[in-house]
């Protein structure tokens, strides 16, 4: 059983819903990211999503787009992210899931990416723009290294495509709460609950819901029917605001921690 499945199963046995925070690697810099990972682990999330910056993040809203741009301006790339993760690997707890677009992985090399991810203790990879029909090469390389490949399922996903996804997916399924990009706020219950119910009929994998969860109330609502709630733009916005005020180190960590606690 994979590290992510073990983690989710442990939460299920304890009747706990998981919290999955998302931050962008290298925003405002990789040193801060290295400090934030153990800080977030103090909240005992089921996993942590670490975004790989990309120049054309089509699935992301303006908050995460700006974070990606800041990170890229600092020279962040996959090699530097893996080097940073090796330095912080000694911190045990919530496993890391890399959230990336496919282009950076292809440029890095599928075999090299899979090997580096495993060497750094990365538990899973979620490739937001990789269709299941084209996922076999990456899936095979990650499977050889015991790294999960996680897929998005949206309200627009057909039943046929859902079956394809659940045959290949491992770790957990990421349910997109509604169509559109990350970061906008609206009522989540109708679309996210329906998509989670559809996923449950096709697989026993855990289901995490994300895209648009910005309040503790929304996260708790999602936890009535899902295994975890993913919070990204809200945390990235806090990092952006703190960095703009030149807050660094312990002060920035306290700001992010205070925001994240409302979702636990």
PDB file of C-alpha atoms in Angstrom:
ATOM      1  CA  UNK A   1       0.000   0.000   0.000  1.00  0.00           C
ATOM      2  CA  UNK A   2       1.282   3.458  -0.895  1.00  0.00           C
ATOM      3  CA  UNK A   3       2.218   6.096   1.657  1.00  0.00           C
ATOM      4  CA  UNK A   4      -0.790   8.222   0.679  1.00  0.00           C
ATOM      5  CA  UNK A   5      -3.243   5.332   1.007  1.00  0.00           C
ATOM      6  CA  UNK A   6      -1.797   4.446   4.401  1.00  0.00           C
ATOM      7  CA  UNK A   7      -2.181   8.047   5.481  1.00  0.00           C
ATOM      8  CA  UNK A   8      -5.786   8.308   4.317  1.00  0.00           C
ATOM      9  CA  UNK A   9      -6.645   4.913   5.831  1.00  0.00           C
ATOM     10  CA  UNK A  10      -5.229   6.076   9.164  1.00  0.00           C
ATOM     11  CA  UNK A  11      -7.477   9.153   9.057  1.00  0.00           C
ATOM     12  CA  UNK A  12     -10.488   7.000   8.160  1.00  0.00           C
ATOM     13  CA  UNK A  13      -9.868   4.679  11.101  1.00  0.00           C
ATOM     14  CA  UNK A  14      -9.766   7.713  13.377  1.00  0.00           C
ATOM     15  CA  UNK A  15     -12.907   9.101  11.698  1.00  0.00           C
ATOM     16  CA  UNK A  16     -11.005  12.249  10.738  1.00  0.00           C
ATOM     17  CA  UNK A  17     -11.380  14.307   7.613  1.00  0.00           C
ATOM     18  CA  UNK A  18      -8.096  15.379   6.118  1.00  0.00           C
ATOM     19  CA  UNK A  19      -6.802  18.865   5.406  1.00  0.00           C
ATOM     20  CA  UNK A  20      -4.499  19.320   2.387  1.00  0.00           C
ATOM     21  CA  UNK A  21      -2.760  22.702   2.218  1.00  0.00           C
ATOM     22  CA  UNK A  22      -1.319  23.889  -1.090  1.00  0.00           C
ATOM     23  CA  UNK A  23       1.568  26.309  -1.545  1.00  0.00           C
ATOM     24  CA  UNK A  24       3.661  27.224  -4.581  1.00  0.00           C
ATOM     25  CA  UNK A  25       7.294  26.143  -4.396  1.00  0.00           C
ATOM     26  CA  UNK A  26       9.604  29.150  -4.488  1.00  0.00           C
ATOM     27  CA  UNK A  27       7.016  31.750  -3.460  1.00  0.00           C
ATOM     28  CA  UNK A  28       8.346  34.088  -2.259  1.00  0.00           C
ATOM     29  CA  UNK A  29      11.552  31.981  -2.376  1.00  0.00           C
ATOM     30  CA  UNK A  30      12.613  28.367  -1.872  1.00  0.00           C
ATOM     31  CA  UNK A  31      14.105  29.092   1.547  1.00  0.00           C
ATOM     32  CA  UNK A  32      10.672  30.218   2.752  1.00  0.00           C
ATOM     33  CA  UNK A  33       9.055  27.138   1.198  1.00  0.00           C
ATOM     34  CA  UNK A  34      11.519  24.935   3.078  1.00  0.00           C
ATOM     35  CA  UNK A  35      10.500  26.671   6.316  1.00  0.00           C
ATOM     36  CA  UNK A  36       6.758  26.472   5.605  1.00  0.00           C
ATOM     37  CA  UNK A  37       6.653  22.722   4.953  1.00  0.00           C
ATOM     38  CA  UNK A  38       7.492  21.685   8.549  1.00  0.00           C
ATOM     39  CA  UNK A  39       5.293  24.536   9.800  1.00  0.00           C
ATOM     40  CA  UNK A  40       2.287  23.147   7.914  1.00  0.00           C
ATOM     41  CA  UNK A  41       3.122  19.623   9.058  1.00  0.00           C
ATOM     42  CA  UNK A  42       2.567  20.796  12.641  1.00  0.00           C
ATOM     43  CA  UNK A  43      -1.165  20.888  11.799  1.00  0.00           C
ATOM     44  CA  UNK A  44      -1.065  17.164  10.908  1.00  0.00           C
ATOM     45  CA  UNK A  45      -2.566  17.485   7.412  1.00  0.00           C
ATOM     46  CA  UNK A  46      -3.231  14.277   5.515  1.00  0.00           C
ATOM     47  CA  UNK A  47      -0.861  15.526   2.789  1.00  0.00           C
ATOM     48  CA  UNK A  48       0.710  18.742   1.502  1.00  0.00           C
ATOM     49  CA  UNK A  49       0.452  19.822  -2.126  1.00  0.00           C
ATOM     50  CA  UNK A  50       3.472  21.644  -3.451  1.00  0.00           C
ATOM     51  CA  UNK A  51       2.900  23.538  -6.686  1.00  0.00           C
ATOM     52  CA  UNK A  52       5.538  23.503  -9.407  1.00  0.00           C
ATOM     53  CA  UNK A  53       5.535  26.986 -10.999  1.00  0.00           C
ATOM     54  CA  UNK A  54       4.661  27.128 -14.678  1.00  0.00           C
ATOM     55  CA  UNK A  55       4.534  30.022 -17.117  1.00  0.00           C
ATOM     56  CA  UNK A  56       1.041  29.201 -18.422  1.00  0.00           C
ATOM     57  CA  UNK A  57      -0.996  27.877 -15.474  1.00  0.00           C
ATOM     58  CA  UNK A  58      -4.344  27.670 -17.285  1.00  0.00           C
ATOM     59  CA  UNK A  59      -6.192  25.935 -14.437  1.00  0.00           C
ATOM     60  CA  UNK A  60      -5.168  28.491 -11.837  1.00  0.00           C
ATOM     61  CA  UNK A  61      -6.753  31.753 -10.838  1.00  0.00           C
ATOM     62  CA  UNK A  62      -4.925  35.075 -10.455  1.00  0.00           C
ATOM     63  CA  UNK A  63      -3.600  34.445  -6.938  1.00  0.00           C
ATOM     64  CA  UNK A  64      -1.728  31.269  -7.874  1.00  0.00           C
ATOM     65  CA  UNK A  65      -0.752  32.702 -11.255  1.00  0.00           C
ATOM     66  CA  UNK A  66       0.990  35.594  -9.507  1.00  0.00           C
ATOM     67  CA  UNK A  67       2.703  33.175  -7.131  1.00  0.00           C
ATOM     68  CA  UNK A  68       3.986  31.121 -10.071  1.00  0.00           C
ATOM     69  CA  UNK A  69       5.306  34.260 -11.757  1.00  0.00           C
ATOM     70  CA  UNK A  70       7.118  35.370  -8.598  1.00  0.00           C
ATOM     71  CA  UNK A  71       8.621  31.907  -8.209  1.00  0.00           C
ATOM     72  CA  UNK A  72       9.785  31.717 -11.818  1.00  0.00           C
ATOM     73  CA  UNK A  73      11.372  35.169 -11.556  1.00  0.00           C
ATOM     74  CA  UNK A  74      13.391  33.781  -8.657  1.00  0.00           C
ATOM     75  CA  UNK A  75      14.678  31.009 -10.929  1.00  0.00           C
ATOM     76  CA  UNK A  76      12.679  28.168  -9.374  1.00  0.00           C
ATOM     77  CA  UNK A  77      12.614  24.953 -11.390  1.00  0.00           C
ATOM     78  CA  UNK A  78      12.125  21.247 -10.748  1.00  0.00           C
ATOM     79  CA  UNK A  79      15.797  20.594 -10.064  1.00  0.00           C
ATOM     80  CA  UNK A  80      15.907  23.280  -7.366  1.00  0.00           C
ATOM     81  CA  UNK A  81      12.618  22.042  -5.899  1.00  0.00           C
ATOM     82  CA  UNK A  82      13.993  18.519  -5.589  1.00  0.00           C
ATOM     83  CA  UNK A  83      17.186  19.851  -4.007  1.00  0.00           C
ATOM     84  CA  UNK A  84      15.104  21.773  -1.471  1.00  0.00           C
ATOM     85  CA  UNK A  85      12.956  18.717  -0.702  1.00  0.00           C
ATOM     86  CA  UNK A  86      16.046  16.642  -0.014  1.00  0.00           C
ATOM     87  CA  UNK A  87      17.081  19.179   2.603  1.00  0.00           C
ATOM     88  CA  UNK A  88      13.718  19.070   4.412  1.00  0.00           C
ATOM     89  CA  UNK A  89      13.092  15.339   4.033  1.00  0.00           C
ATOM     90  CA  UNK A  90      14.182  14.762   7.627  1.00  0.00           C
ATOM     91  CA  UNK A  91      10.887  16.320   8.728  1.00  0.00           C
ATOM     92  CA  UNK A  92       8.444  13.443   9.116  1.00  0.00           C
ATOM     93  CA  UNK A  93       4.679  13.715   8.845  1.00  0.00           C
ATOM     94  CA  UNK A  94       2.355  14.596   6.028  1.00  0.00           C
ATOM     95  CA  UNK A  95       3.568  13.288   2.656  1.00  0.00           C
ATOM     96  CA  UNK A  96       4.305  15.665  -0.217  1.00  0.00           C
ATOM     97  CA  UNK A  97       2.301  15.660  -3.452  1.00  0.00           C
ATOM     98  CA  UNK A  98       3.771  17.624  -6.352  1.00  0.00           C
ATOM     99  CA  UNK A  99       1.125  19.594  -8.260  1.00  0.00           C
ATOM    100  CA  UNK A 100       2.441  20.316 -11.741  1.00  0.00           C
ATOM    101  CA  UNK A 101       1.638  20.864 -15.357  1.00  0.00           C
ATOM    102  CA  UNK A 102       3.032  18.275 -17.764  1.00  0.00           C
ATOM    103  CA  UNK A 103       5.453  20.536 -19.643  1.00  0.00           C
ATOM    104  CA  UNK A 104       7.965  20.971 -16.768  1.00  0.00           C
ATOM    105  CA  UNK A 105       7.971  17.186 -16.270  1.00  0.00           C
ATOM    106  CA  UNK A 106       8.553  16.484 -19.968  1.00  0.00           C
ATOM    107  CA  UNK A 107      11.348  19.044 -20.068  1.00  0.00           C
ATOM    108  CA  UNK A 108      12.929  17.472 -16.984  1.00  0.00           C
ATOM    109  CA  UNK A 109      12.457  13.953 -18.366  1.00  0.00           C
ATOM    110  CA  UNK A 110       9.890  11.405 -17.201  1.00  0.00           C
ATOM    111  CA  UNK A 111      12.435   8.867 -15.969  1.00  0.00           C
ATOM    112  CA  UNK A 112      14.545  11.525 -14.280  1.00  0.00           C
ATOM    113  CA  UNK A 113      11.459  13.104 -12.691  1.00  0.00           C
ATOM    114  CA  UNK A 114      10.220   9.787 -11.302  1.00  0.00           C
ATOM    115  CA  UNK A 115      13.636   8.903  -9.896  1.00  0.00           C
ATOM    116  CA  UNK A 116      14.139  12.332  -8.336  1.00  0.00           C
ATOM    117  CA  UNK A 117      10.651  12.362  -6.817  1.00  0.00           C
ATOM    118  CA  UNK A 118      11.224   8.989  -5.165  1.00  0.00           C
ATOM    119  CA  UNK A 119      14.693   9.978  -3.951  1.00  0.00           C
ATOM    120  CA  UNK A 120      13.193  13.055  -2.246  1.00  0.00           C
ATOM    121  CA  UNK A 121      10.412  11.085  -0.577  1.00  0.00           C
ATOM    122  CA  UNK A 122       7.640  12.594  -2.713  1.00  0.00           C
ATOM    123  CA  UNK A 123       4.531  10.462  -2.276  1.00  0.00           C
ATOM    124  CA  UNK A 124       2.510  11.487  -5.320  1.00  0.00           C
ATOM    125  CA  UNK A 125       2.265  13.624  -8.421  1.00  0.00           C
ATOM    126  CA  UNK A 126      -0.828  15.393  -9.685  1.00  0.00           C
ATOM    127  CA  UNK A 127      -0.407  16.573 -13.277  1.00  0.00           C
ATOM    128  CA  UNK A 128      -3.250  18.957 -13.867  1.00  0.00           C
ATOM    129  CA  UNK A 129      -3.250  18.970 -17.679  1.00  0.00           C
ATOM    130  CA  UNK A 130      -2.323  15.321 -18.326  1.00  0.00           C
ATOM    131  CA  UNK A 131      -5.280  13.426 -19.825  1.00  0.00           C
ATOM    132  CA  UNK A 132      -5.668   9.829 -18.740  1.00  0.00           C
ATOM    133  CA  UNK A 133      -5.271   8.681 -22.351  1.00  0.00           C
ATOM    134  CA  UNK A 134      -1.701   9.996 -22.397  1.00  0.00           C
ATOM    135  CA  UNK A 135      -0.741   9.140 -18.819  1.00  0.00           C
ATOM    136  CA  UNK A 136       0.601   5.589 -19.268  1.00  0.00           C
ATOM    137  CA  UNK A 137       4.320   6.477 -19.672  1.00  0.00           C
ATOM    138  CA  UNK A 138       4.425   8.633 -16.534  1.00  0.00           C
ATOM    139  CA  UNK A 139       2.192   6.228 -14.622  1.00  0.00           C
ATOM    140  CA  UNK A 140       4.518   3.315 -15.368  1.00  0.00           C
ATOM    141  CA  UNK A 141       7.664   5.160 -14.286  1.00  0.00           C
ATOM    142  CA  UNK A 142       6.067   6.452 -11.082  1.00  0.00           C
ATOM    143  CA  UNK A 143       4.612   3.029 -10.260  1.00  0.00           C
ATOM    144  CA  UNK A 144       8.096   1.503 -10.473  1.00  0.00           C
ATOM    145  CA  UNK A 145       9.168   3.992  -7.791  1.00  0.00           C
ATOM    146  CA  UNK A 146       6.064   3.612  -5.553  1.00  0.00           C
ATOM    147  CA  UNK A 147       4.977   7.191  -6.286  1.00  0.00           C
ATOM    148  CA  UNK A 148       1.235   7.676  -6.792  1.00  0.00           C
ATOM    149  CA  UNK A 149      -0.214   9.348  -9.876  1.00  0.00           C
ATOM    150  CA  UNK A 150      -3.271  11.366  -8.872  1.00  0.00           C
ATOM    151  CA  UNK A 151      -5.955  12.512 -11.285  1.00  0.00           C
ATOM    152  CA  UNK A 152      -8.469  15.336 -11.335  1.00  0.00           C
ATOM    153  CA  UNK A 153     -12.152  14.543 -11.790  1.00  0.00           C
ATOM    154  CA  UNK A 154     -14.408  17.480 -12.670  1.00  0.00           C
ATOM    155  CA  UNK A 155     -18.189  17.878 -12.855  1.00  0.00           C
ATOM    156  CA  UNK A 156     -17.814  17.664 -16.647  1.00  0.00           C
ATOM    157  CA  UNK A 157     -15.960  14.316 -16.541  1.00  0.00           C
ATOM    158  CA  UNK A 158     -17.990  11.676 -18.380  1.00  0.00           C
ATOM    159  CA  UNK A 159     -18.731   8.287 -16.840  1.00  0.00           C
ATOM    160  CA  UNK A 160     -16.528   6.651 -19.471  1.00  0.00           C
ATOM    161  CA  UNK A 161     -13.600   8.916 -18.648  1.00  0.00           C
ATOM    162  CA  UNK A 162     -14.197   8.429 -14.921  1.00  0.00           C
ATOM    163  CA  UNK A 163     -13.815   4.661 -15.349  1.00  0.00           C
ATOM    164  CA  UNK A 164     -10.570   5.191 -17.252  1.00  0.00           C
ATOM    165  CA  UNK A 165      -9.248   7.437 -14.501  1.00  0.00           C
ATOM    166  CA  UNK A 166     -10.130   5.116 -11.651  1.00  0.00           C
ATOM    167  CA  UNK A 167      -8.429   2.194 -13.391  1.00  0.00           C
ATOM    168  CA  UNK A 168      -5.152   4.118 -13.487  1.00  0.00           C
ATOM    169  CA  UNK A 169      -5.294   6.389 -10.434  1.00  0.00           C
ATOM    170  CA  UNK A 170      -3.578   5.574  -7.153  1.00  0.00           C
ATOM    171  CA  UNK A 171      -3.280   7.382  -3.824  1.00  0.00           C
ATOM    172  CA  UNK A 172      -6.482   9.397  -3.990  1.00  0.00           C
ATOM    173  CA  UNK A 173      -8.785  11.158  -6.431  1.00  0.00           C
ATOM    174  CA  UNK A 174      -8.852  14.959  -6.562  1.00  0.00           C
ATOM    175  CA  UNK A 175     -12.439  16.101  -7.134  1.00  0.00           C
ATOM    176  CA  UNK A 176     -12.700  19.535  -8.708  1.00  0.00           C
ATOM    177  CA  UNK A 177     -15.575  21.235  -6.913  1.00  0.00           C
ATOM    178  CA  UNK A 178     -16.788  23.099  -9.986  1.00  0.00           C
ATOM    179  CA  UNK A 179     -15.748  24.152 -13.469  1.00  0.00           C
ATOM    180  CA  UNK A 180     -13.434  27.128 -13.818  1.00  0.00           C
ATOM    181  CA  UNK A 181     -10.099  28.075 -12.282  1.00  0.00           C
ATOM    182  CA  UNK A 182      -8.822  27.979  -8.724  1.00  0.00           C
ATOM    183  CA  UNK A 183      -9.404  30.686  -6.183  1.00  0.00           C
ATOM    184  CA  UNK A 184     -12.920  31.975  -6.810  1.00  0.00           C
ATOM    185  CA  UNK A 185     -15.472  31.606  -4.044  1.00  0.00           C
ATOM    186  CA  UNK A 186     -18.990  30.314  -4.487  1.00  0.00           C
ATOM    187  CA  UNK A 187     -21.299  27.706  -2.998  1.00  0.00           C
ATOM    188  CA  UNK A 188     -19.627  24.314  -3.156  1.00  0.00           C
ATOM    189  CA  UNK A 189     -22.184  21.839  -1.874  1.00  0.00           C
ATOM    190  CA  UNK A 190     -24.190  21.070  -4.991  1.00  0.00           C
ATOM    191  CA  UNK A 191     -21.446  20.336  -7.507  1.00  0.00           C
ATOM    192  CA  UNK A 192     -18.799  18.904  -5.205  1.00  0.00           C
ATOM    193  CA  UNK A 193     -21.161  16.558  -3.363  1.00  0.00           C
ATOM    194  CA  UNK A 194     -22.521  15.223  -6.633  1.00  0.00           C
ATOM    195  CA  UNK A 195     -19.094  14.600  -8.141  1.00  0.00           C
ATOM    196  CA  UNK A 196     -17.860  12.875  -4.978  1.00  0.00           C
ATOM    197  CA  UNK A 197     -20.905  10.584  -5.051  1.00  0.00           C
ATOM    198  CA  UNK A 198     -20.149   9.688  -8.686  1.00  0.00           C
ATOM    199  CA  UNK A 199     -16.525   8.925  -7.854  1.00  0.00           C
ATOM    200  CA  UNK A 200     -17.580   6.702  -4.933  1.00  0.00           C
ATOM    201  CA  UNK A 201     -19.532   4.474  -7.335  1.00  0.00           C
ATOM    202  CA  UNK A 202     -16.408   3.888  -9.427  1.00  0.00           C
ATOM    203  CA  UNK A 203     -13.611   3.431  -6.863  1.00  0.00           C
ATOM    204  CA  UNK A 204     -12.766   2.890  -3.219  1.00  0.00           C
ATOM    205  CA  UNK A 205      -9.887   5.385  -3.415  1.00  0.00           C
ATOM    206  CA  UNK A 206     -10.099   8.333  -1.003  1.00  0.00           C
ATOM    207  CA  UNK A 207     -11.517  11.545  -2.465  1.00  0.00           C
ATOM    208  CA  UNK A 208     -10.216  15.044  -1.781  1.00  0.00           C
ATOM    209  CA  UNK A 209     -12.182  18.128  -2.882  1.00  0.00           C
ATOM    210  CA  UNK A 210     -10.485  21.308  -4.011  1.00  0.00           C
ATOM    211  CA  UNK A 211     -10.751  24.493  -6.124  1.00  0.00           C
ATOM    212  CA  UNK A 212     -12.511  27.331  -4.350  1.00  0.00           C
ATOM    213  CA  UNK A 213     -12.412  26.318  -0.682  1.00  0.00           C
ATOM    214  CA  UNK A 214     -11.601  29.563   1.076  1.00  0.00           C
ATOM    215  CA  UNK A 215     -13.335  29.341   4.491  1.00  0.00           C
ATOM    216  CA  UNK A 216     -13.447  26.914   7.366  1.00  0.00           C
ATOM    217  CA  UNK A 217     -17.201  26.603   6.907  1.00  0.00           C
ATOM    218  CA  UNK A 218     -16.719  25.405   3.329  1.00  0.00           C
ATOM    219  CA  UNK A 219     -14.035  22.928   4.390  1.00  0.00           C
ATOM    220  CA  UNK A 220     -16.227  21.449   7.115  1.00  0.00           C
ATOM    221  CA  UNK A 221     -19.121  21.121   4.683  1.00  0.00           C
ATOM    222  CA  UNK A 222     -16.930  19.244   2.224  1.00  0.00           C
ATOM    223  CA  UNK A 223     -15.784  16.931   5.015  1.00  0.00           C
ATOM    224  CA  UNK A 224     -19.338  15.652   5.421  1.00  0.00           C
ATOM    225  CA  UNK A 225     -18.955  13.625   2.213  1.00  0.00           C
ATOM    226  CA  UNK A 226     -15.270  13.702   1.186  1.00  0.00           C
ATOM    227  CA  UNK A 227     -12.076  12.400   2.775  1.00  0.00           C
ATOM    228  CA  UNK A 228     -10.188  15.693   2.609  1.00  0.00           C
ATOM    229  CA  UNK A 229     -10.479  19.364   1.702  1.00  0.00           C
ATOM    230  CA  UNK A 230      -7.751  21.066  -0.334  1.00  0.00           C
ATOM    231  CA  UNK A 231      -7.014  24.718   0.427  1.00  0.00           C
ATOM    232  CA  UNK A 232      -4.705  26.576  -1.937  1.00  0.00           C
ATOM    233  CA  UNK A 233      -5.486  30.120  -3.047  1.00  0.00           C
ATOM    234  CA  UNK A 234      -6.421  31.234   0.473  1.00  0.00           C
ATOM    235  CA  UNK A 235      -3.006  30.235   1.842  1.00  0.00           C
ATOM    236  CA  UNK A 236      -1.104  31.544  -1.170  1.00  0.00           C
ATOM    237  CA  UNK A 237      -2.888  34.870  -0.729  1.00  0.00           C
ATOM    238  CA  UNK A 238      -1.663  35.051   2.872  1.00  0.00           C
ATOM    239  CA  UNK A 239       1.896  34.384   1.725  1.00  0.00           C
ATOM    240  CA  UNK A 240       1.570  37.072  -0.940  1.00  0.00           C
ATOM    241  CA  UNK A 241       0.297  39.637   1.555  1.00  0.00           C
ATOM    242  CA  UNK A 242       2.967  38.843   4.125  1.00  0.00           C
ATOM    243  CA  UNK A 243       5.744  38.997   1.543  1.00  0.00           C
ATOM    244  CA  UNK A 244       4.471  42.352   0.265  1.00  0.00           C
ATOM    245  CA  UNK A 245       4.881  43.691   3.813  1.00  0.00           C
ATOM    246  CA  UNK A 246       8.399  42.226   3.867  1.00  0.00           C
ATOM    247  CA  UNK A 247       7.497  39.726   6.547  1.00  0.00           C
ATOM    248  CA  UNK A 248       9.810  36.727   6.572  1.00  0.00           C
ATOM    249  CA  UNK A 249      10.844  33.830   8.766  1.00  0.00           C
ATOM    250  CA  UNK A 250       8.889  33.227  11.946  1.00  0.00           C
ATOM    251  CA  UNK A 251       6.554  36.142  11.332  1.00  0.00           C
ATOM    252  CA  UNK A 252       5.437  34.820   7.937  1.00  0.00           C
ATOM    253  CA  UNK A 253       5.124  31.297   9.353  1.00  0.00           C
ATOM    254  CA  UNK A 254       2.827  32.543  12.128  1.00  0.00           C
ATOM    255  CA  UNK A 255       0.596  34.321   9.586  1.00  0.00           C
ATOM    256  CA  UNK A 256       0.259  31.205   7.426  1.00  0.00           C
ATOM    257  CA  UNK A 257      -0.260  28.953  10.438  1.00  0.00           C
ATOM    258  CA  UNK A 258      -3.008  31.202  11.812  1.00  0.00           C
ATOM    259  CA  UNK A 259      -4.826  31.111   8.467  1.00  0.00           C
ATOM    260  CA  UNK A 260      -4.410  27.347   8.014  1.00  0.00           C
ATOM    261  CA  UNK A 261      -5.742  26.466  11.478  1.00  0.00           C
ATOM    262  CA  UNK A 262      -9.294  27.456  10.505  1.00  0.00           C
ATOM    263  CA  UNK A 263      -9.395  24.555   8.028  1.00  0.00           C
ATOM    264  CA  UNK A 264      -8.242  21.814  10.402  1.00  0.00           C
TER     265      UNK A 264
END
